[in-house]
PDB file of C-alpha atoms in Angstrom:
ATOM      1  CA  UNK A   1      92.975 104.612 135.214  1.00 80.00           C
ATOM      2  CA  UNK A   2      95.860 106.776 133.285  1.00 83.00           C
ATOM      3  CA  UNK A   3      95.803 110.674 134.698  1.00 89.00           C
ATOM      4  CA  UNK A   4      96.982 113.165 132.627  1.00 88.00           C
ATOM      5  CA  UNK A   5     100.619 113.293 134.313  1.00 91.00           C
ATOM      6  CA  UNK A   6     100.920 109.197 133.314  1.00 86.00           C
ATOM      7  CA  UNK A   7     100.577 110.682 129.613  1.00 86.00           C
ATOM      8  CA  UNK A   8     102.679 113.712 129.925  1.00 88.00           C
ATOM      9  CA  UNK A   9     105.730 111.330 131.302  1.00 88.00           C
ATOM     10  CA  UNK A  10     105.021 109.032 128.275  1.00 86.00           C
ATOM     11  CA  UNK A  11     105.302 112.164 126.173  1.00 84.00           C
ATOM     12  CA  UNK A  12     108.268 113.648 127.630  1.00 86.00           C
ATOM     13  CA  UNK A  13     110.275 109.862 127.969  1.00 83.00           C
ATOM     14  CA  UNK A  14     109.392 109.739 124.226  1.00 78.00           C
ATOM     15  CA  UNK A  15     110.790 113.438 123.619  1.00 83.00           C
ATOM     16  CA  UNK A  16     114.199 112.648 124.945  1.00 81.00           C
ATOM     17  CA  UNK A  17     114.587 109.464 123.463  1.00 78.00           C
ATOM     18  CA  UNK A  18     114.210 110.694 119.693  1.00 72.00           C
ATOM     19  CA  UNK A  19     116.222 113.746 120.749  1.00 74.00           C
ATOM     20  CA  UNK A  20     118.873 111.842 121.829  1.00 75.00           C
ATOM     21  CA  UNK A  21     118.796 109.707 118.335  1.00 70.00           C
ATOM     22  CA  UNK A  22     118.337 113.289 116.132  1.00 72.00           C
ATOM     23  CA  UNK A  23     122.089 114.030 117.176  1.00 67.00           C
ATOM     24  CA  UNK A  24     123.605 111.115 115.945  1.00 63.00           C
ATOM     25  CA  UNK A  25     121.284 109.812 113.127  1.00 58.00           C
ATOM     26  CA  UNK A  26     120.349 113.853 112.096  1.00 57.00           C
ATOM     27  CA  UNK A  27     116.750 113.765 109.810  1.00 59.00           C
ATOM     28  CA  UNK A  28     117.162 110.178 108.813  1.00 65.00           C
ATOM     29  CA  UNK A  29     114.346 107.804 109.121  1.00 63.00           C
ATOM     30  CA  UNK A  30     116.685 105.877 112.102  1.00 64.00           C
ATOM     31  CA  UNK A  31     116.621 108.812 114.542  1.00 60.00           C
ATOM     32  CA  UNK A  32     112.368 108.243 114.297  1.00 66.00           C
ATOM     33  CA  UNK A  33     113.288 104.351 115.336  1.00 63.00           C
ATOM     34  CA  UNK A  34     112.480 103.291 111.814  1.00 66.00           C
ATOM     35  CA  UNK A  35     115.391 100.676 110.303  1.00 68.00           C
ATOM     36  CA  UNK A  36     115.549 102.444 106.938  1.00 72.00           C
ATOM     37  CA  UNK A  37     113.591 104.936 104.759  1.00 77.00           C
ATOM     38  CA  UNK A  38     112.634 101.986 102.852  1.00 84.00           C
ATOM     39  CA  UNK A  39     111.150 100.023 105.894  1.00 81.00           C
ATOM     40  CA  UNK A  40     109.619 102.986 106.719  1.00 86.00           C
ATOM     41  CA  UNK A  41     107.700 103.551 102.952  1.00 90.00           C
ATOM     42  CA  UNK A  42     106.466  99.830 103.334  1.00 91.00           C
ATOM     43  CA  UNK A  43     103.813 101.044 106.589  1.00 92.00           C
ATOM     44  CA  UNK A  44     103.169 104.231 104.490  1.00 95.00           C
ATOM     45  CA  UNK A  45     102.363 102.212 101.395  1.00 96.00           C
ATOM     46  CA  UNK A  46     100.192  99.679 103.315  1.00 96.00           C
ATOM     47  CA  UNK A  47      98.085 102.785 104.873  1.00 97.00           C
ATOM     48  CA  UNK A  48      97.923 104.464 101.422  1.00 97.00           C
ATOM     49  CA  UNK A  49      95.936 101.035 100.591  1.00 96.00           C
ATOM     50  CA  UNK A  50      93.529 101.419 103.116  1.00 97.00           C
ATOM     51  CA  UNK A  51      92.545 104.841 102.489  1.00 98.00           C
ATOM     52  CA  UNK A  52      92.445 107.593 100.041  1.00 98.00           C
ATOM     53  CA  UNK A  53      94.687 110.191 101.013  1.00 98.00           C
ATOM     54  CA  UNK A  54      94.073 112.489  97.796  1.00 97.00           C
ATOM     55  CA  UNK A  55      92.059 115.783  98.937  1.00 97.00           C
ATOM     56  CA  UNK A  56      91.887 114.781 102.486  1.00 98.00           C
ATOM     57  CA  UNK A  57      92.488 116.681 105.321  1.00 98.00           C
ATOM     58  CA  UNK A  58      95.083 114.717 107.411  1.00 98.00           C
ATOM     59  CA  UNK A  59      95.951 114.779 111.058  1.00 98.00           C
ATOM     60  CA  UNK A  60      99.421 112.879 111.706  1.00 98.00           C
ATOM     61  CA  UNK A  61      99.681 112.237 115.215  1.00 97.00           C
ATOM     62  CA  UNK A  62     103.554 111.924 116.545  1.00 95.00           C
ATOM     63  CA  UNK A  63     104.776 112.809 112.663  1.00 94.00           C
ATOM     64  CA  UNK A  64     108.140 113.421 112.781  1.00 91.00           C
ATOM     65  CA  UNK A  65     109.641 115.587 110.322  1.00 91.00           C
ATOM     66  CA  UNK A  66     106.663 115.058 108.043  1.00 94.00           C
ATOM     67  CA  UNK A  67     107.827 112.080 105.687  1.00 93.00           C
ATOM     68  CA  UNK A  68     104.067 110.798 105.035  1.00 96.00           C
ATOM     69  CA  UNK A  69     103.767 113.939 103.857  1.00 96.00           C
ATOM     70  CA  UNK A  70     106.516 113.842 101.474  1.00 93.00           C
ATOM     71  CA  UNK A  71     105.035 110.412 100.495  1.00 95.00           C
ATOM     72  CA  UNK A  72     101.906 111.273  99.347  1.00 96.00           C
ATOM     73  CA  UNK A  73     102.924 114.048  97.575  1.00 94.00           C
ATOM     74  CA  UNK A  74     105.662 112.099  95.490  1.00 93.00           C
ATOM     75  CA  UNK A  75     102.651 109.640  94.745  1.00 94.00           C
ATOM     76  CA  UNK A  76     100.466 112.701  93.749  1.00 95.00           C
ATOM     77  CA  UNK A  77      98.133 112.134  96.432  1.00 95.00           C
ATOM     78  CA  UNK A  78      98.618 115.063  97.875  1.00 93.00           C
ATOM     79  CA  UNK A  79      95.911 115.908 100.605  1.00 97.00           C
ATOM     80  CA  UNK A  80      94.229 119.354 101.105  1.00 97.00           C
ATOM     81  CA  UNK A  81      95.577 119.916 104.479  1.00 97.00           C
ATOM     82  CA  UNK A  82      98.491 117.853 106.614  1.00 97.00           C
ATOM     83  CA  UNK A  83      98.449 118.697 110.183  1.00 97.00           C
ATOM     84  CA  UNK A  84     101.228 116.942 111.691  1.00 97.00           C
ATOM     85  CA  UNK A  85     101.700 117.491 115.699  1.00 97.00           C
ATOM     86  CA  UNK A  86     104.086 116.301 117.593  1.00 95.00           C
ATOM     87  CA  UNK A  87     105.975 116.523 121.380  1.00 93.00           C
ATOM     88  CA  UNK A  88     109.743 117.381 119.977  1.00 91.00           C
ATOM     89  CA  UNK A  89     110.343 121.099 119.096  1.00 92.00           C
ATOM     90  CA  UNK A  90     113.699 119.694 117.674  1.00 90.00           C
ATOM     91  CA  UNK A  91     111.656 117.364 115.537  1.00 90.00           C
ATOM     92  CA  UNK A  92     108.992 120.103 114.398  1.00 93.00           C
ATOM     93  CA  UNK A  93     111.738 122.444 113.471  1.00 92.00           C
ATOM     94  CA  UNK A  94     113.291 119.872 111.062  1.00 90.00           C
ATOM     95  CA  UNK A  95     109.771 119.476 109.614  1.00 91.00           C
ATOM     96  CA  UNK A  96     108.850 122.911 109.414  1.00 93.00           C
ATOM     97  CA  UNK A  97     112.110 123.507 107.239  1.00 91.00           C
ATOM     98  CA  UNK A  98     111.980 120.113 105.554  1.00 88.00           C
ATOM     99  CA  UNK A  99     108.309 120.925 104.375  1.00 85.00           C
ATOM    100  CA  UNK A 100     106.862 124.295 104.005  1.00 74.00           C
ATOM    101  CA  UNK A 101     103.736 125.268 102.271  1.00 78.00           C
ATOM    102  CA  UNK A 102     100.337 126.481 102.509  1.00 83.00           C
ATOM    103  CA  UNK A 103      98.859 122.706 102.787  1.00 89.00           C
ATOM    104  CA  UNK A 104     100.898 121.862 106.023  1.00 94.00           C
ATOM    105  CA  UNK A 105     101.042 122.612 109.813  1.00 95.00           C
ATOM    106  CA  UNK A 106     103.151 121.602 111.960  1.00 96.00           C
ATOM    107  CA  UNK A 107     102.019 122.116 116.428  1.00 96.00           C
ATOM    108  CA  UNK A 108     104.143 121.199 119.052  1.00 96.00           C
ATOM    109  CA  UNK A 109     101.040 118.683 120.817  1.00 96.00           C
ATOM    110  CA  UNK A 110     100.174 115.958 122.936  1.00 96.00           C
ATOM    111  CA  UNK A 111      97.003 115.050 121.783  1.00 95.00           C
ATOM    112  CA  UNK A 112      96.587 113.129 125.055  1.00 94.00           C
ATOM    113  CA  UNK A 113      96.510 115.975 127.468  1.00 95.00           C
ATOM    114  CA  UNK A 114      95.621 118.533 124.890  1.00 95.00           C
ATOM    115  CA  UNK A 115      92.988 116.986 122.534  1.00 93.00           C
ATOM    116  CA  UNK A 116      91.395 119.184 120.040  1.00 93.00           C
ATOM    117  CA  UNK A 117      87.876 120.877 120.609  1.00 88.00           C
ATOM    118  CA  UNK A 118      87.421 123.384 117.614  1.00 85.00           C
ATOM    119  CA  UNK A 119      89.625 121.163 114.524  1.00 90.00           C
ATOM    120  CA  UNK A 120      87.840 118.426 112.595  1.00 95.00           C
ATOM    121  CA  UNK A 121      90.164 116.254 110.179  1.00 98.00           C
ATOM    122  CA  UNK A 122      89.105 113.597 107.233  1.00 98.00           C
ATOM    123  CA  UNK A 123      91.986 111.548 108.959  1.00 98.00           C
ATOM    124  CA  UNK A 124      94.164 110.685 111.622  1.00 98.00           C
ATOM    125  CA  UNK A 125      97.117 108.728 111.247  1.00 98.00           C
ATOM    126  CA  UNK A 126     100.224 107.491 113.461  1.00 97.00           C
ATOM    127  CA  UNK A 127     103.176 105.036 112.565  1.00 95.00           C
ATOM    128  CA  UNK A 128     104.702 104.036 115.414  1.00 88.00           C
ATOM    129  CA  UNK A 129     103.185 105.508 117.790  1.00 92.00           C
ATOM    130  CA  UNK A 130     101.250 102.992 120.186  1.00 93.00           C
ATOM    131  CA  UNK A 131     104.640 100.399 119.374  1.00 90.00           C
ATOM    132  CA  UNK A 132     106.244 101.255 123.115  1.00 88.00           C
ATOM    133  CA  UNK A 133     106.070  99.183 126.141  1.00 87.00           C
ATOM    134  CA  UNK A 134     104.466 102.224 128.173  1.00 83.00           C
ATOM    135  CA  UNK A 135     104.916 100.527 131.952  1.00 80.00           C
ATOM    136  CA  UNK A 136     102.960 103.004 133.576  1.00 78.00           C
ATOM    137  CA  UNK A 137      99.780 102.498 132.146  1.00 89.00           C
ATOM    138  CA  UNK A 138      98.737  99.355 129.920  1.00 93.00           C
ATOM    139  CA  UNK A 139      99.168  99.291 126.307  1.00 93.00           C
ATOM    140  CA  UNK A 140      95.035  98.139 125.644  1.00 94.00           C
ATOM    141  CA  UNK A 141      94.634 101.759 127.661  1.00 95.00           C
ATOM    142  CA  UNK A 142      96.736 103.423 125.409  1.00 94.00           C
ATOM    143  CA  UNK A 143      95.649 102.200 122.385  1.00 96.00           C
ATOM    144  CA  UNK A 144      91.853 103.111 123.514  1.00 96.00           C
ATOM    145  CA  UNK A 145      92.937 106.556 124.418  1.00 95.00           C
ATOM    146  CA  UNK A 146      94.246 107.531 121.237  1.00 96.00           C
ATOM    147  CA  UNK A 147      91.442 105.804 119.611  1.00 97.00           C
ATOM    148  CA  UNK A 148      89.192 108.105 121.547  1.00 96.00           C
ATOM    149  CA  UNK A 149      91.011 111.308 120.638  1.00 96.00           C
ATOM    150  CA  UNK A 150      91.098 111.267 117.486  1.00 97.00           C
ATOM    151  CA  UNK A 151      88.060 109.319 116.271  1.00 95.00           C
ATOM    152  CA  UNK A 152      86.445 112.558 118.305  1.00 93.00           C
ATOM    153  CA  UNK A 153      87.437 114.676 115.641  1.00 96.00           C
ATOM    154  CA  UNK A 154      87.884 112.696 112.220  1.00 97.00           C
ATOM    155  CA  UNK A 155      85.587 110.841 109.883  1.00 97.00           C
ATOM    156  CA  UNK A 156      88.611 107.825 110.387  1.00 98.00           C
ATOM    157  CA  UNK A 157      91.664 106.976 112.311  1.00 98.00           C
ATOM    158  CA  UNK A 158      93.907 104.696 111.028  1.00 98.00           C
ATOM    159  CA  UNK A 159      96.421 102.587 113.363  1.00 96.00           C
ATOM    160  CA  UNK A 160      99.415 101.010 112.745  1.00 96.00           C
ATOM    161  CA  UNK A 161     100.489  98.392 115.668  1.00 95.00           C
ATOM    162  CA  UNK A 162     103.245  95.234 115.998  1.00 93.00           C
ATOM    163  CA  UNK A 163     101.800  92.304 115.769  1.00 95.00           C
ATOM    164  CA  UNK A 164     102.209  89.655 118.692  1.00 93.00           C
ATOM    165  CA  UNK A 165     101.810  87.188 115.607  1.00 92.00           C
ATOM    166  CA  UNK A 166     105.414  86.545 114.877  1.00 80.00           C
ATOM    167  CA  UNK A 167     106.826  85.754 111.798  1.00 77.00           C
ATOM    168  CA  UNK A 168     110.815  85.259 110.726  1.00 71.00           C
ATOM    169  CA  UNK A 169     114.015  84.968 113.851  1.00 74.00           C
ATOM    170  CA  UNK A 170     113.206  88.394 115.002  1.00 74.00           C
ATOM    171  CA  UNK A 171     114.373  88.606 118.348  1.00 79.00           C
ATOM    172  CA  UNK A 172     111.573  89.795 121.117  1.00 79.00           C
ATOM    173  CA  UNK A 173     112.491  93.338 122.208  1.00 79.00           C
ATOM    174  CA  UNK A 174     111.701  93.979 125.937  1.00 83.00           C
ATOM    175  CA  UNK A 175     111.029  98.018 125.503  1.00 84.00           C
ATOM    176  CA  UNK A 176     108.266  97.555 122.414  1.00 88.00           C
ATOM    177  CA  UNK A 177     104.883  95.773 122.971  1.00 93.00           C
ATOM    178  CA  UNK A 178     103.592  93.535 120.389  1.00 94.00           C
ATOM    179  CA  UNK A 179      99.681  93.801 120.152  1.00 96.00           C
ATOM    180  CA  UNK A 180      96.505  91.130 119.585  1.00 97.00           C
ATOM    181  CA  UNK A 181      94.878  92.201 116.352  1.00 97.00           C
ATOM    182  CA  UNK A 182      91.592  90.104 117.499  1.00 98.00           C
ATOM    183  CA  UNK A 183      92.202  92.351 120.631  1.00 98.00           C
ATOM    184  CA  UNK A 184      92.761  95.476 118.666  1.00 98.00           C
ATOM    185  CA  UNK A 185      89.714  95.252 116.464  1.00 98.00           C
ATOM    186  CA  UNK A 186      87.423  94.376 119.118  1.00 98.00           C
ATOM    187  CA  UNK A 187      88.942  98.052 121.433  1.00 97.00           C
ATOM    188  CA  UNK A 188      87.819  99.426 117.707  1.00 98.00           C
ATOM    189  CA  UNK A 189      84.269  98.037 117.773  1.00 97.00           C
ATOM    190  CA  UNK A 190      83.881 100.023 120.549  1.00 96.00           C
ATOM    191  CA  UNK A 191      83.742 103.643 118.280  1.00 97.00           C
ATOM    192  CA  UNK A 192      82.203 102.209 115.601  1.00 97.00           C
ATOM    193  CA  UNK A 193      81.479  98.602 113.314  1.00 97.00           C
ATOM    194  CA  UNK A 194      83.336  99.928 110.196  1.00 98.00           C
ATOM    195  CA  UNK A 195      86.337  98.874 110.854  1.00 98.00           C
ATOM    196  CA  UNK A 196      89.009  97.424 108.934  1.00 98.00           C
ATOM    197  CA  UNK A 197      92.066  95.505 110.050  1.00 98.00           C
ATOM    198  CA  UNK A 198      95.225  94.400 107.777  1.00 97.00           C
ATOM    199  CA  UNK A 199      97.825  92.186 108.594  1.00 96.00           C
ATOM    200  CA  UNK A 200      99.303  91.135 105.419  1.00 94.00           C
ATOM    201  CA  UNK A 201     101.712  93.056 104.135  1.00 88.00           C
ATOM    202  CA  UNK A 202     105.278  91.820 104.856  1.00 84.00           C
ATOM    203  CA  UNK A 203     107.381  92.232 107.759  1.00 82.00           C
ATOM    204  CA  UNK A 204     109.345  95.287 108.143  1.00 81.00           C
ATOM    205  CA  UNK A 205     111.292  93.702 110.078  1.00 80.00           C
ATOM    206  CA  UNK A 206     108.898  92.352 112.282  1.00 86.00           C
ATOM    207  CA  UNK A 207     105.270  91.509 111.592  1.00 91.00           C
ATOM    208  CA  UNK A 208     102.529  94.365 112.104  1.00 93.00           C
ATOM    209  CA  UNK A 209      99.175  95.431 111.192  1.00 96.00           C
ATOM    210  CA  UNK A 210      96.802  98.662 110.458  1.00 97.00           C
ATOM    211  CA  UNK A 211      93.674  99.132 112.111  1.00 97.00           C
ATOM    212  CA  UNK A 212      91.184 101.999 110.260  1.00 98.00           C
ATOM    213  CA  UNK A 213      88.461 103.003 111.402  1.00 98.00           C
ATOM    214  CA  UNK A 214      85.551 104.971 109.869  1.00 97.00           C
TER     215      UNK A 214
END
């Protein structure tokens, strides 16, 4: 069973890792692990078909420096709030001057140790997020943690996950873990039956999948 300190190491392994990256690769998409901006708009387009962002109120759980923000916006789906938390003050600092106005938040967070009690969202969201290999706990306990969190306190969640179905010469990289959707939808059946899983958009580069859950 994970304690709280398993998830603060996560969270603080995770913290200098994309800390390290933001002094080479700046605000690019790269320093967030993502290949391009481009690969990056492919997972936000894919959620953006699962759900209707316009009017929402969105929690984005690890967000960066707020580019599904910027995303929905530029699509004129703005939502009614964006509340994106995070475990880099680096990170929220380049979001907080990236992206300022009245519909956005950003909280330095680890929604793990320090889940909200008082805040209800429409939706939560995370790209990325659950990808790591965490060794000290297992990735199916992970994955139900963060399920737990934030279907708490939002109408939906919505996931998105590498998929251990392979597709293309991809080589298999030790340090991210490639999930079961079967696996994944059935941890999701345990919060509720209206659940929705998608694993056909195209690999970015590798193949993965969004989970949402209402």
């Amino acid at each position: 069973m994970a304690t709280d300190e398993d998830f603060r190491r996560i969270a603080e392994e995770a913290r200098e890792r994309f800390e390290e990256r933001i002094e080479t690769a700046d605000s690019d998409a790269r320093a967030l692990g993502w290949d391009s901006k481009e690969s990056m708009e492919i997972r936000f387009e894919a959620a953006a078909g699962m759900y209707d962002f316009s009017g929402a109120s969105v929690l984005d759980v690890g967000c960066g420096f707020g580019d599904f923000y910027d995303f929905l916006e530029e699509r004129g789906d703005e939502p009614s709030e964006y509340y994106g938390i995070d475990i880099s003050d680096e990170i929220l600092d380049i979001a907080r001057e990236k992206i300022a106005g009245p519909r956005t938040n950003f909280e330095k967070r680890n929604i793990f140790t320090d889940p909200f009690e008082d805040e209800t969202f429409d939706v939560a969201v995370e790209f990325g997020l659950l990808n790591y290999n965490f060794e000290r706990i297992s990735n199916a306990e992970y994955m139900r943690a963060y399920m737990r969190r934030t279907y708490d306190v939002c109408d939906a969640t919505l996931l998105n996950c590498l998929s251990d179905y392979r597709e293309g010469d991809w080589e298999w990289e030790p340090f991210v873990y490639y999930y079961s959707p079967e696996k994944a939808f059935g941890y999701a059946q345990e919060f509720t039956r209206d659940v929705t899983l998608k694993h056909d958009f195209e690999p970015i580069p590798q193949k993965e999948f969004n989970l949402l859950l209402e």
